[in-house]
Amino acid sequence: MTDEFAAVVDSVRERVTPDDDERDRLRAATERLTERTEAAVAELPVDADVLLVGSTARGTWLAGDRDVDLFVRFPDDLDRERLEEYGLRIGREVLPDGHEEYAEHPYTVGEFEGFTVDLVPCYDVEDATAIQSAVDRTPFHTEYLEARLDDEIAGDVRVCKAFLKGIGVYGSNLKTRGFSGYLTELLVLEHGGFREFLDAAADWHPPVELDPEAHGAESFDDALVVIDPTDPTRNVAAALSATNVARLQHYARDFLAAPREDRFDPDEPEPLSPDAVRGYVEDRGTTPVALRFEAPDIVADQLWPQLRKSLDGVTSELDRRGFDVFRAEAFADVDDGDEAVLLVELAVPERPRIERHDGPPIHVRDHATGFYEKYEATDAYGPFVEDGRYVVEREREFATAVEFLRSEALFDVGLGAHVATELEDDYEVLVGGEITALCPAFGRDLARYFSPKP
Amino acid sequence: MTDEFAAVVDSVRERVTPDDDERDRLRAATERLTERTEAAVAELPVDADVLLVGSTARGTWLAGDRDVDLFVRFPDDLDRERLEEYGLRIGREVLPDGHEEYAEHPYTVGEFEGFTVDLVPCYDVEDATAIQSAVDRTPFHTEYLEARLDDEIAGDVRVCKAFLKGIGVYGSNLKTRGFSGYLTELLVLEHGGFREFLDAAADWHPPVELDPEAHGAESFDDALVVIDPTDPTRNVAAALSATNVARLQHYARDFLAAPREDRFDPDEPEPLSPDAVRGYVEDRGTTPVALRFEAPDIVADQLWPQLRKSLDGVTSELDRRGFDVFRAEAFADVDDGDEAVLLVELAVPERPRIERHDGPPIHVRDHATGFYEKYEATDAYGPFVEDGRYVVEREREFATAVEFLRSEALFDVGLGAHVATELEDDYEVLVGGEITALCPAFGRDLARYFSPKP
């Protein structure tokens, strides 16, 4: 097995390691980019230095990656408004065809000699605990890793990133909630290699805590805690979901037991055809219901938490009303159609006209009498007595899940704010076979939904 | 209100108090019965005395009642077999047209001058704690109450019994699980009258404990505890259900607020017609399912616990399998057709073809791997990962409640033993509108079921 493992990993390493030509091109491009940025900085009334950060700086990028992160580091007494202004001014000068994006503060994204450059202003702070903005940490991360990653480990980092990509858990954005590049590098470094990291992960009993610098100063209740070597109060894995930790464990065991190169290829299923969707709906015997609406025009890291919050709200309320949810998922197609979908698969799509409603215990005389008098003359069944309480069987507010989803009551479930606004504007409810209308836009999401993998 | 209360109670008291003529007839009959029984005892090789017990002895019977309890009390060193033999021998002699019944031991029931006589052998024990059989207590109860009930309280006892009959909670048999005659007499005596008893009951906060002789020596977790004045280790109300305590509380308040004479008339609804049953089924939108089978040939006090146990078993298992039970009831028509019914009204009569099945947490490596390997190559959906566990969506064993009820799995739910035997022999499953076939035999039970009252 070890030979097989080594053979697969060697082959992958070969594939993901940039060749000399790619390295040379990247080096030349980043040198010119840095010069140009420094020239733009020189025009400003303040001093600032320019740093290459991220995987291109640390030599851990995957062959073919075209992402470059360049930071402009300003004195930490510069006020925030000025920092943002200078940052964007440099961006316009260095990347004239670029556009503005926004995380904690605005930055510029643009093309430069075939690379996609994030040009980000940050503060030059004493250490990572003194940051004014999350990005101020990044230079410390680069510095920490540059001092520790040799070529051997960097190669294993590349293999590990490719593995995490292949199994779908790479990226700390709020859609994926996976492993960031920095986290991956720390994990491989801490365990001494890709194989050692997989061996460890296969046997993890979360919560797992790693503290490379043994200086952790807070406790976290995440499944995986990796104390930032540059900041004792931060968990580098804070954005990682427990499900993705479990997925890593599954695929680590799977790969150790049977190493195969295609595990490094992300699973991109063929989009389902409407007929295939109809086939799944019939085979499962459940009742899928989809809310389709225009995706709010917000960045993905804002959109996904709102979609998930909305989905939670809708499914909890459906469950509470007796419409048992079998499984549910949010989809967003923000590239093409700007549409979003909350798909809720119901095991129980309808209920009887009446529902049981328990009243107070009989011995609480005032409440009990009030309840009895309230229902005595209505057309509810009862009140009768069960387990020491009054019970009535009264008309249910919504006899079907679809009635509820089409009603105003949908807006009481704790939707994400921007999602609520879009739904107030317009939405469509698709039931059962009608969800075939989600093809082709969401055909690949439906393929993943109906063939769920670890 | 007090005047109204007094007026209603006076009128009822008048109605339920036997007149002089009835008293004379009873006295004459019981005297002749006692003589005849003593003559039969004299033929035996042992001594025994003959006692009139129960409400006829205590002067608390309701006008028109025709039930007489006569006990033959044997020395407590007589062996049990002999006691049973002598008891039945006397029974045959005194009540030649009578028949044998069985509680803890056999006794004789027969007609005598227009009265229904229970002729019961018991042991003459030192005190009620030394009993060999439950009936040995009865003479102590009669003795205790005879010494304390004057005409005034006896009148209130009669009114109270009539009230408890009217609201359906009189009788300690295991079908009713209500108030025994002895319990009713103790409660009225303890509170000093019917009105005082209602006032107290209206404000009860169960558990309620009464101990007239202040000698209780054990604790009980029943809703109402009345320590037997003749036995400190016994709760006279042990057979009383919490629901019947709550019912009493409801009707006590109701009657105190608006006294009305028809509250003393038991509720005997008109049997429902098949059309009326169909109307209820449609109005409610639920799915009633009935198991109809031959009632096991056992006494009511054995039958009812078995029917309830069977109903509990069936409803718990249906709930567990996702077929949500709305309400359920057991019926038995042992007089005419000797049929019994378990009626289960379902809110969810069917489920999707597939069910969710949670596997072990991923971090428990051996179990997790075993689970994954078990399902990996099956046609179940998954395994996938959720909340740190493997999950599959696999075929459900029964997609409808009726399939389950028609299957062998019905016999795994903890049915009453005799009920199981009857079901093994034969049973019928009626679904939805088919329950109209329960008319006319169970028309009155269905009327109570579909118009539930406190």
XYZ file of C-alpha atoms in Angstrom, chain B residues 137-334:
198
model
C -60.621 -6.251 53.732
C -64.252 -5.617 52.931
C -65.707 -6.447 56.346
C -63.286 -3.963 57.917
C -64.423 -1.281 55.482
C -68.060 -1.915 56.313
C -67.339 -1.854 60.004
C -65.357 1.395 59.743
C -68.028 3.206 57.765
C -71.038 1.835 59.662
C -69.623 3.416 62.801
C -69.279 6.826 61.152
C -72.000 7.342 58.546
C -75.107 9.025 59.868
C -78.235 9.541 57.746
C -77.152 13.007 56.675
C -73.738 11.907 55.376
C -75.217 8.725 53.890
C -77.568 10.964 51.904
C -74.638 13.009 50.618
C -72.789 9.802 49.754
C -75.751 8.782 47.607
C -75.793 12.156 45.840
C -72.035 11.941 45.294
C -72.240 8.444 43.835
C -75.009 9.596 41.514
C -72.858 12.563 40.478
C -69.810 10.387 39.770
C -72.027 8.000 37.782
C -73.467 10.932 35.881
C -70.038 12.187 34.828
C -68.815 8.673 33.999
C -66.153 8.149 36.654
C -67.910 5.809 39.083
C -66.627 2.282 39.475
C -63.178 0.917 40.207
C -63.310 -1.766 37.549
C -60.385 -1.733 35.138
C -62.448 -0.444 32.241
C -63.632 2.661 34.100
C -60.692 3.181 36.507
C -62.961 5.473 38.489
C -64.079 5.965 42.093
C -65.074 2.865 44.055
C -68.046 2.996 46.420
C -65.727 2.760 49.434
C -63.517 5.584 48.101
C -66.564 7.783 47.494
C -67.840 7.177 51.003
C -64.452 7.993 52.531
C -64.145 11.195 50.478
C -67.591 12.488 51.441
C -67.026 11.512 55.070
C -63.588 13.139 55.156
C -64.836 16.411 53.674
C -68.073 16.415 55.644
C -70.495 16.425 52.719
C -70.989 16.458 48.961
C -70.715 20.224 48.594
C -67.545 20.366 50.669
C -66.043 17.523 48.642
C -66.766 19.334 45.351
C -65.319 22.583 46.710
C -62.121 20.799 47.651
C -61.830 18.803 44.420
C -62.317 21.922 42.293
C -59.098 23.304 43.812
C -57.001 20.140 44.012
C -53.409 20.264 42.846
C -52.582 16.589 42.319
C -50.933 14.695 43.802
C -53.495 15.055 46.614
C -53.047 12.950 49.730
C -55.729 12.283 52.317
C -55.126 10.138 55.362
C -58.294 10.086 57.541
C -56.647 8.093 60.329
C -53.281 9.848 59.947
C -51.473 6.507 59.905
C -50.143 6.300 56.303
C -47.057 4.099 56.165
C -46.148 4.149 52.490
C -45.888 6.676 49.706
C -47.652 6.399 46.368
C -47.268 8.280 43.138
C -50.940 8.336 42.203
C -52.806 11.571 41.426
C -55.089 10.944 44.410
C -53.956 9.056 47.484
C -56.469 8.134 50.185
C -54.803 6.008 52.833
C -57.146 3.209 53.843
C -58.340 3.877 57.427
C -58.189 0.120 57.970
C -54.760 -0.430 56.346
C -51.934 2.142 56.531
C -50.118 0.538 53.577
C -52.923 0.842 51.023
C -54.109 3.633 48.736
C -57.868 3.230 48.367
C -57.650 5.304 45.133
C -54.913 3.163 43.539
C -57.162 2.082 40.661
C -58.313 5.647 39.911
C -56.752 7.156 36.796
C -55.252 10.656 36.744
C -57.596 11.457 33.881
C -60.606 10.647 36.044
C -59.259 12.856 38.822
C -58.980 15.676 36.260
C -62.495 14.919 35.009
C -63.866 15.169 38.534
C -62.131 18.524 38.926
C -63.630 19.767 35.685
C -67.178 18.688 36.535
C -66.920 19.859 40.143
C -66.133 23.386 38.907
C -68.742 23.149 36.201
C -71.432 21.994 38.619
C -70.539 24.527 41.293
C -70.749 27.288 38.684
C -74.039 26.060 37.226
C -75.795 23.288 39.163
C -78.103 21.253 36.950
C -79.941 18.061 37.622
C -79.113 16.407 34.306
C -75.469 16.279 35.331
C -76.549 13.207 37.338
C -77.701 11.420 34.179
C -74.954 9.390 32.534
C -74.155 10.533 29.022
C -75.551 7.910 26.681
C -75.169 9.353 23.205
C -77.191 8.053 20.295
C -75.183 5.525 18.271
C -73.737 7.102 15.121
C -75.070 6.029 11.766
C -72.582 4.987 9.064
C -73.274 8.295 7.298
C -72.501 10.250 10.432
C -69.241 8.326 10.866
C -68.322 9.058 7.259
C -69.099 12.727 7.869
C -66.721 12.889 10.827
C -63.938 11.134 8.924
C -64.260 13.624 6.079
C -64.529 16.641 8.339
C -61.448 15.745 10.334
C -59.278 14.857 7.348
C -57.498 12.177 9.361
C -57.138 8.517 8.452
C -58.813 6.216 10.957
C -57.628 2.624 10.939
C -59.382 -0.081 12.932
C -58.220 -3.557 13.891
C -61.342 -5.634 14.470
C -61.075 -9.088 16.038
C -62.885 -11.517 18.296
C -62.734 -10.371 21.919
C -60.762 -12.856 24.002
C -63.034 -14.796 26.343
C -61.722 -13.359 29.610
C -63.382 -11.245 32.316
C -63.611 -7.492 31.753
C -60.998 -6.754 34.412
C -58.534 -8.863 32.442
C -59.724 -7.749 29.035
C -59.385 -3.988 29.457
C -55.766 -3.885 30.624
C -54.910 -6.153 27.695
C -56.756 -3.974 25.200
C -55.009 -0.873 26.551
C -51.613 -2.542 26.518
C -52.208 -3.648 22.928
C -53.360 -0.181 21.907
C -50.269 1.367 23.521
C -48.030 -1.090 21.725
C -49.625 -0.470 18.348
C -49.721 3.331 18.650
C -46.132 3.593 19.947
C -44.843 1.497 17.095
C -46.855 3.421 14.495
C -45.499 6.690 15.918
C -41.967 5.297 15.912
C -42.356 4.367 12.273
C -43.444 7.905 11.422
C -47.182 7.227 11.141
C -48.225 9.945 13.557
C -51.141 8.886 15.715
C -53.749 11.592 16.221
C -55.898 9.827 18.817
C -56.722 6.213 19.586
C -59.221 4.171 21.573
C -60.079 0.553 22.333
C -63.671 -0.673 22.121
C -65.153 -3.976 23.268
C -68.632 -5.251 22.688
C -68.516 -8.301 24.893
